Coordinates of C-alpha atoms and ligand atoms in Angstrom, one line a residue:
G1 CA -28.9 21.0 18.3
Y2 CA -25.9 23.0 17.3
I3 CA -22.7 22.0 15.5
V4 CA -19.3 22.6 17.2
Y5 CA -16.7 23.3 14.5
M6 CA -13.2 22.3 15.5
L7 CA -10.9 24.6 13.7
R8 CA -7.1 24.0 13.9
L9 CA -4.7 26.4 12.4
I10 CA -1.3 25.0 11.7
T11 CA 1.3 27.8 11.4
H12 CA 5.0 28.1 10.4
I13 CA 5.1 25.3 7.9
K14 CA 8.5 25.5 6.1
C15 CA 7.1 23.7 3.1
L16 CA 3.6 22.4 2.5
V17 CA 4.1 19.6 0.0
G18 CA 1.7 18.2 -2.6
T19 CA -0.8 21.1 -2.8
R20 CA -2.9 20.1 -5.8
N21 CA -6.4 19.5 -7.0
T22 CA -6.4 16.8 -9.6
S23 CA -9.1 14.3 -10.3
T24 CA -7.0 11.8 -12.2
V25 CA -4.0 9.6 -11.6
L26 CA -0.6 11.3 -12.3
R27 CA 1.5 10.3 -15.3
G28 CA 4.2 12.0 -17.4
A29 CA 4.6 15.8 -16.8
A30 CA 2.0 15.7 -14.0
L31 CA 4.0 13.0 -12.2
R32 CA 7.1 15.1 -12.3
E33 CA 5.5 18.1 -10.7
L34 CA 4.9 18.3 -7.0
P35 CA 3.3 21.6 -6.2
C36 CA 4.4 23.1 -2.8
V37 CA 3.8 26.2 -0.8
E38 CA 6.8 27.6 1.2
D39 CA 6.2 29.4 4.5
A40 CA 2.7 28.2 4.7
F41 CA -0.3 27.7 7.0
L42 CA -2.9 25.0 6.9
L43 CA -6.4 25.3 8.3
L44 CA -8.3 22.2 9.4
D45 CA -12.0 21.9 10.0
D46 CA -12.5 18.8 12.1
E47 CA -10.8 16.0 10.2
R48 CA -10.6 17.9 6.8
I49 CA -8.4 20.4 5.1
A50 CA -10.3 23.7 5.0
A51 CA -7.7 26.1 3.6
Y52 CA -4.0 26.7 3.1
G53 CA -1.8 29.5 2.0
L54 CA 1.2 31.7 2.7
M55 CA 1.9 32.5 6.4
K56 CA 1.9 36.2 5.6
D57 CA -1.7 35.9 4.4
I58 CA -3.2 34.5 7.5
D59 CA -6.1 36.6 8.7
K60 CA -6.8 35.3 12.2
Q61 CA -9.6 37.8 12.6
E62 CA -11.7 35.9 10.1
L63 CA -11.3 32.6 12.1
S64 CA -13.4 31.9 15.1
N65 CA -10.8 31.1 17.8
P66 CA -8.9 28.3 16.1
T67 CA -6.6 26.0 18.1
V68 CA -3.1 27.0 16.9
I69 CA -0.5 24.4 16.2
D70 CA 3.0 25.6 15.6
A71 CA 4.6 23.4 13.0
R72 CA 8.1 24.7 14.0
G73 CA 9.4 24.8 10.5
A74 CA 8.5 21.3 9.5
F75 CA 7.8 20.1 6.0
V76 CA 4.2 18.8 5.9
L77 CA 3.3 16.1 3.5
P78 CA 0.2 14.0 2.7
A79 CA 0.6 10.7 4.6
W80 CA 1.8 7.7 2.5
C81 CA -0.9 5.7 0.6
D82 CA 0.4 2.1 0.7
S83 CA -1.7 0.3 -1.9
H84 CA -0.2 -3.3 -1.6
T85 CA 0.5 -5.1 1.6
H86 CA 0.1 -8.6 3.2
L87 CA 0.1 -7.1 6.7
V88 CA -2.0 -9.9 8.2
F89 CA 0.3 -12.9 8.8
A90 CA 0.9 -15.2 11.7
A91 CA 4.6 -15.4 11.9
S92 CA 7.8 -13.9 10.5
R93 CA 10.1 -16.1 8.4
E94 CA 13.7 -15.1 9.3
E95 CA 14.8 -18.8 9.3
E96 CA 14.2 -18.8 5.5
F97 CA 16.1 -15.6 5.3
V98 CA 19.1 -17.1 6.9
D99 CA 18.8 -20.3 4.8
K100 CA 18.9 -18.0 1.7
I101 CA 22.0 -16.2 3.0
R102 CA 23.7 -19.6 3.3
G103 CA 22.8 -20.3 -0.4
M104 CA 19.7 -22.4 -0.2
S105 CA 17.4 -21.9 -3.3
Y106 CA 13.8 -20.8 -3.2
E107 CA 12.8 -24.2 -4.6
A108 CA 14.8 -26.0 -1.8
I109 CA 13.1 -23.8 0.8
A110 CA 9.7 -24.5 -0.6
A111 CA 10.5 -28.3 -0.8
K112 CA 11.1 -28.4 3.0
G113 CA 7.7 -26.6 3.6
G114 CA 8.9 -23.0 3.4
G115 CA 7.5 -20.0 1.5
I116 CA 3.8 -19.1 1.3
L117 CA 2.8 -22.6 2.5
N118 CA 4.9 -22.1 5.7
S119 CA 2.9 -18.9 6.4
A120 CA -0.4 -20.7 5.6
R121 CA 0.4 -23.5 8.1
K122 CA 1.2 -21.0 10.9
L123 CA -1.9 -19.0 10.1
Q124 CA -4.1 -22.1 10.2
E125 CA -3.0 -22.7 13.8
M126 CA -3.5 -19.1 15.1
P127 CA -6.8 -18.1 16.7
E128 CA -8.5 -15.2 14.9
E129 CA -8.3 -12.9 18.0
Q130 CA -4.5 -13.3 18.2
L131 CA -4.1 -12.7 14.5
F132 CA -6.1 -9.5 14.9
E133 CA -4.1 -8.2 17.9
Q134 CA -0.7 -8.6 16.2
S135 CA -1.9 -7.2 12.9
L136 CA -3.3 -4.2 14.7
Q137 CA 0.2 -3.6 16.3
R138 CA 1.8 -3.8 12.8
L139 CA -0.8 -1.4 11.5
Y140 CA 0.0 1.2 14.2
E141 CA 3.8 0.7 13.6
L142 CA 3.2 1.8 10.0
I143 CA 0.9 4.7 10.9
R144 CA 3.6 6.0 13.1
L145 CA 6.0 5.8 10.1
G146 CA 3.6 8.0 8.1
T147 CA 1.2 5.6 6.4
G148 CA -2.3 7.2 6.1
A149 CA -4.1 4.6 4.0
I150 CA -3.4 1.0 3.3
E151 CA -4.5 -2.1 1.3
I152 CA -4.3 -5.5 3.0
K153 CA -4.6 -8.9 1.2
S154 CA -5.6 -12.3 2.3
G155 CA -3.7 -15.2 0.8
Y156 CA -2.1 -17.0 3.7
G157 CA -5.3 -19.0 4.4
L158 CA -5.6 -21.1 1.3
S159 CA -8.6 -22.9 2.7
V160 CA -12.2 -21.7 3.1
Q161 CA -11.8 -21.3 6.9
G162 CA -8.3 -19.8 6.6
E163 CA -9.1 -17.2 3.9
L164 CA -12.3 -16.2 5.7
K165 CA -10.4 -15.9 9.0
M166 CA -7.9 -13.5 7.3
L167 CA -10.6 -11.4 5.7
R168 CA -12.6 -11.2 8.9
V169 CA -9.4 -10.0 10.7
I170 CA -9.1 -7.3 7.9
K171 CA -12.7 -6.3 8.4
K172 CA -12.2 -5.9 12.2
L173 CA -9.1 -3.8 11.4
K174 CA -11.2 -1.6 9.2
A175 CA -13.6 -1.1 12.0
V176 CA -11.0 0.1 14.5
S177 CA -8.4 1.7 12.3
P178 CA -8.1 5.5 12.1
I179 CA -6.9 5.2 8.5
P180 CA -8.8 3.8 5.6
I181 CA -8.2 0.1 4.8
K182 CA -9.0 -1.7 1.5
A183 CA -9.3 -5.5 1.6
T184 CA -8.2 -7.8 -1.2
F185 CA -9.1 -11.5 -1.6
L186 CA -5.9 -13.3 -2.6
G187 CA -7.1 -16.9 -2.3
A188 CA -5.1 -17.5 -5.5
H189 CA -1.7 -16.8 -3.9
T190 CA -0.5 -20.4 -4.4
Y191 CA -2.0 -23.8 -4.8
P192 CA -2.4 -25.5 -1.4
L193 CA -0.6 -28.9 -1.2
V194 CA -3.8 -31.0 -1.5
Y195 CA -4.7 -29.3 -4.7
R196 CA -1.2 -29.3 -6.3
N197 CA -2.4 -31.7 -9.0
D198 CA -6.0 -30.5 -9.1
H199 CA -5.9 -26.9 -10.1
Q200 CA -9.5 -26.9 -11.2
G201 CA -10.5 -28.3 -7.7
Y202 CA -9.0 -25.3 -6.0
I203 CA -10.4 -22.8 -8.5
D204 CA -13.8 -24.3 -7.9
L205 CA -13.3 -24.0 -4.1
M206 CA -12.5 -20.3 -4.5
I207 CA -15.4 -19.7 -6.9
H208 CA -18.1 -21.8 -5.1
D209 CA -17.1 -21.8 -1.5
M210 CA -15.0 -18.7 -0.8
L211 CA -16.4 -15.9 -3.1
P212 CA -20.1 -16.3 -2.2
E213 CA -19.3 -16.0 1.5
I214 CA -17.0 -13.1 0.9
A215 CA -19.7 -11.3 -1.1
K216 CA -22.3 -12.1 1.6
E217 CA -20.3 -10.8 4.5
R218 CA -18.8 -7.9 2.4
L219 CA -15.3 -9.1 3.2
A220 CA -13.3 -7.7 0.3
D221 CA -13.1 -4.8 -2.1
Y222 CA -10.7 -6.4 -4.6
I223 CA -9.5 -9.7 -6.0
D224 CA -5.9 -10.6 -6.6
V225 CA -4.1 -13.5 -8.3
F226 CA -0.4 -14.3 -8.2
C227 CA 0.0 -14.7 -12.0
E228 CA 3.4 -16.4 -12.2
E229 CA 5.1 -19.5 -13.6
G230 CA 4.5 -22.3 -11.1
F231 CA 1.6 -20.4 -9.5
F232 CA -1.4 -19.2 -11.6
S233 CA -1.4 -19.1 -15.4
P234 CA -2.8 -16.2 -17.4
A235 CA -5.9 -18.4 -18.2
E236 CA -6.4 -19.3 -14.6
T237 CA -6.0 -15.7 -13.6
I238 CA -8.7 -14.6 -16.0
T239 CA -11.1 -17.3 -14.7
I240 CA -10.6 -16.3 -11.1
C241 CA -10.7 -12.6 -11.7
K242 CA -13.9 -12.8 -13.7
A243 CA -15.6 -14.8 -10.9
G244 CA -14.4 -12.1 -8.5
M245 CA -15.7 -9.4 -10.7
M246 CA -19.1 -11.1 -10.8
A247 CA -19.0 -10.9 -7.0
G248 CA -18.3 -7.2 -7.2
L249 CA -14.5 -7.2 -6.7
K250 CA -12.2 -5.3 -9.0
P251 CA -8.9 -7.0 -9.9
K252 CA -5.5 -5.9 -8.6
I253 CA -3.0 -8.5 -9.9
H254 CA 0.5 -9.8 -8.9
A255 CA 2.1 -9.6 -12.3
N256 CA 5.5 -10.0 -13.9
Q257 CA 7.4 -10.5 -10.6
L258 CA 9.7 -13.4 -11.4
H259 CA 9.0 -14.0 -15.1
L260 CA 7.3 -12.5 -18.2
S261 CA 4.1 -14.1 -16.9
G262 CA 1.6 -12.3 -19.2
G263 CA 0.1 -10.9 -16.0
V264 CA 0.3 -7.3 -17.1
Q265 CA -1.6 -7.9 -20.4
V266 CA -4.2 -10.0 -18.5
G267 CA -4.6 -7.2 -16.0
V268 CA -5.0 -4.6 -18.7
Q269 CA -7.5 -6.8 -20.6
L270 CA -9.6 -7.2 -17.4
G271 CA -9.5 -3.5 -16.7
A272 CA -7.6 -4.1 -13.4
L273 CA -7.2 -1.3 -11.0
S274 CA -3.5 -2.1 -10.8
V275 CA -0.9 -4.6 -11.8
D276 CA 1.7 -4.9 -9.1
H277 CA 5.5 -5.9 -8.9
L278 CA 6.6 -5.5 -12.6
E279 CA 10.3 -6.5 -11.9
T280 CA 10.3 -8.4 -15.2
M281 CA 9.0 -6.3 -18.1
D282 CA 9.5 -6.3 -21.9
A283 CA 8.5 -3.8 -24.6
D284 CA 5.0 -5.4 -25.1
A285 CA 4.1 -5.4 -21.4
I286 CA 5.2 -1.7 -21.1
K287 CA 3.3 -0.7 -24.2
A288 CA 0.1 -2.5 -23.0
L289 CA 0.3 -0.8 -19.6
A290 CA 1.0 2.6 -21.0
A291 CA -2.0 2.5 -23.2
S292 CA -4.4 1.5 -20.3
N293 CA -6.0 3.1 -17.3
T294 CA -4.4 0.4 -15.1
I295 CA -1.9 1.6 -12.5
G296 CA 1.5 -0.1 -12.4
T297 CA 2.4 -0.5 -8.7
L298 CA 6.1 -0.9 -8.1
L299 CA 7.4 -2.7 -5.0
P300 CA 11.1 -2.0 -4.8
T301 CA 11.7 -3.4 -1.3
A302 CA 10.5 -6.8 -2.6
A303 CA 13.0 -6.6 -5.4
F304 CA 15.7 -5.6 -2.9
F305 CA 15.0 -8.3 -0.4
L306 CA 14.8 -11.1 -3.1
R307 CA 18.0 -9.7 -4.8
M308 CA 16.0 -9.2 -8.0
P309 CA 16.7 -6.5 -10.6
F310 CA 14.6 -3.4 -9.7
Q311 CA 11.5 -2.4 -11.7
P312 CA 12.3 -0.5 -14.9
A313 CA 10.7 2.6 -13.5
R314 CA 12.2 5.2 -15.8
Q315 CA 11.1 3.2 -18.9
L316 CA 7.6 2.9 -17.5
I317 CA 7.4 6.6 -16.7
D318 CA 8.8 7.6 -20.1
A319 CA 6.4 5.4 -21.9
G320 CA 3.5 7.2 -20.1
C321 CA 2.5 4.6 -17.5
A322 CA 0.8 5.7 -14.3
I323 CA 2.9 4.3 -11.5
A324 CA 2.4 3.9 -7.8
L325 CA 4.8 2.8 -5.1
A326 CA 3.9 0.4 -2.3
S327 CA 5.6 -1.7 0.4
D328 CA 4.4 -5.2 -0.3
Y329 CA 4.8 -5.7 3.5
N330 CA 4.9 -9.5 4.0
P331 CA 7.0 -12.1 5.8
G332 CA 8.5 -13.7 2.7
S333 CA 9.7 -11.0 0.3
S334 CA 9.4 -7.6 2.0
P335 CA 9.5 -7.8 5.8
S336 CA 9.2 -4.0 6.0
G337 CA 6.2 -1.8 5.5
N338 CA 8.2 1.4 5.9
M339 CA 7.1 3.7 3.0
N340 CA 9.9 6.1 3.7
L341 CA 12.3 3.4 2.8
V342 CA 10.3 2.6 -0.3
V343 CA 10.5 6.2 -1.5
S344 CA 14.2 6.4 -0.8
M345 CA 14.9 3.1 -2.6
S346 CA 13.0 4.2 -5.7
C347 CA 15.0 7.4 -5.9
I348 CA 18.4 5.6 -5.2
Q349 CA 17.9 2.5 -7.3
M350 CA 15.2 3.3 -9.9
K351 CA 16.2 6.9 -10.5
L352 CA 12.8 8.4 -9.7
S353 CA 13.1 12.1 -8.8
P354 CA 12.1 12.9 -5.2
E355 CA 9.0 14.6 -6.6
E356 CA 8.0 11.6 -8.7
A357 CA 8.5 9.2 -5.8
I358 CA 6.4 11.3 -3.4
N359 CA 3.6 11.6 -6.0
A360 CA 3.7 7.8 -6.7
A361 CA 3.6 7.0 -2.9
T362 CA 0.8 9.5 -2.1
M363 CA -1.5 10.6 -4.9
N364 CA -1.1 7.6 -7.2
G365 CA -1.1 5.2 -4.3
A366 CA -4.5 6.7 -3.3
Y367 CA -5.8 6.1 -6.8
A368 CA -4.6 2.5 -6.7
M369 CA -7.1 2.1 -3.7
E370 CA -9.8 4.3 -5.2
L371 CA -9.2 6.9 -2.5
G372 CA -7.9 9.6 -4.8
D373 CA -10.8 11.9 -4.1
R374 CA -10.2 11.7 -0.3
L375 CA -6.5 11.4 0.2
G376 CA -3.1 11.7 -1.3
S377 CA -2.6 15.4 -1.6
I378 CA -3.1 18.7 0.3
T379 CA -6.5 19.7 -1.2
V380 CA -9.4 21.5 0.4
G381 CA -12.0 19.0 1.5
K382 CA -9.5 16.1 1.7
K383 CA -8.8 14.3 5.0
A384 CA -6.0 15.7 7.2
N385 CA -3.8 12.6 7.1
L386 CA -0.4 14.3 7.3
I387 CA 3.3 13.7 8.0
F388 CA 5.2 16.4 9.9
T389 CA 9.0 16.0 9.3
K390 CA 11.9 16.7 11.7
P391 CA 14.0 19.7 10.7
I392 CA 15.3 19.0 7.1
P393 CA 17.1 21.3 4.7
S394 CA 15.1 20.4 1.6
L395 CA 12.6 17.9 0.2
A396 CA 15.3 15.9 -1.5
Y397 CA 16.9 15.3 2.0
L398 CA 14.0 12.9 2.7
P399 CA 14.9 10.1 0.2
Y400 CA 18.6 11.0 0.5
A401 CA 19.0 10.3 4.2
F402 CA 17.6 6.8 3.8
G403 CA 18.6 5.5 7.2
S404 CA 17.1 8.2 9.4
N405 CA 13.6 8.4 10.6
L406 CA 12.7 11.9 9.6
V407 CA 9.0 11.6 10.5
D408 CA 8.5 13.7 13.6
R409 CA 4.8 13.6 14.1
V410 CA 1.8 12.0 12.2
M411 CA -1.7 13.4 12.1
I412 CA -4.6 11.3 11.1
N413 CA -8.1 12.7 10.7
G414 CA -6.8 15.9 12.2
E415 CA -5.6 14.2 15.4
W416 CA -2.0 13.4 16.5
I417 CA -1.0 9.8 16.6
E418 CA 0.8 8.9 19.8
K419 CA 4.5 8.1 19.3
Ligands
LIG1 O1 4.1 -10.1 -3.1 N1 4.6 -12.7 -4.8 C1 3.8 -13.2 -4.1 N2 3.5 -12.9 -2.8 C2 4.3 -12.1 -2.0 C3 5.3 -13.0 -1.3 C4 4.6 -14.0 -0.5 C5 5.5 -14.7 0.5 O2 6.6 -15.2 0.2 O3 5.0 -14.9 1.6 C6 4.9 -10.9 -2.7 O4 6.1 -10.8 -2.9
LIG2 FE1 2.5 -8.9 -2.8

């Protein structure tokens, strides 16, 4: 047999963004720097980046008849790496949104069956096929907005059948998705009503009935726990994560969202891949995170939607923490998976520089999904998952013009995604 090489030469790129070859997560000075090549070309070999450089240095003679794509002066960026979402859910919750506008408290909403339990009830009723179809539509909406890798959690099942149904849907999404997907088991999202006064009973159910089946069917890559007052305590979080680790799942923890939950320290102690949210931080939690290899994943659209103070991003960065940005896409606290908005909001409200925000939403997001060697930057050998912008005057214009969709075209594995 013979191999047909599919070479594509992308010409007239105004600015090729994120050209780097690092093998570690970015923090400090490295996080501030976003290497770029102006007036660039990019050469793709099948689905991978083969070369890049200055337009004036293209030597077409050396290339065997590449297909030429004119980028028409676009900025070209690595696609977003969204390392924290709850994209699989049965129904939106805009009634609760309106209740909150009218002044109803989170507790009152929960008392009338709202919140995570509301989502769990609706998920219970929905057939797996329908859940898959609507999740696939959401996934494609995000790909068209520039997302090129994504993590998706369970956690709206809260029963053996419900959690397995969610994870099987995520597994089916993995099989058909053009972008990489990582699956996270979040059985410990909240205590289901029947176990409200029997925490050990639910923990036993997760450990003895859910995790073995998850391991057997290879349904998850990671384990997550909502470590929060009124949800799972630090001790419960440790027990559940350790059981997950025994089943081969690395922890990624919901930590310090509403209170100083201790979740950050627990995550660091367990060697978690990431601790996520971090709206509520103190000096101890920041110090523990900075001294660790655990990534701090900031979810600014969740803080925005819940009218919480934003994450103390500057303090975290200045202390030396490795931070990533993610959407937290879910029906209760972030009904948007638009990473362009996440990047804007972190510049506007948390004072990240555009360069820091783009690094955190690409390279560090990739590391928070263990995809740093394959995605997150313009590097020879990495996958061609790319955003082509509309005409923009500068890179800072991207987060600045927060209400415009500046993504013109998206390329995944070297192929255009239909608009
Ligand atoms: O990440 N904090 C916990 N879980 C979600 C919200 C869940 C929901 O309200 O449905 C979050 O914000
Ligand atoms: Fe979340």
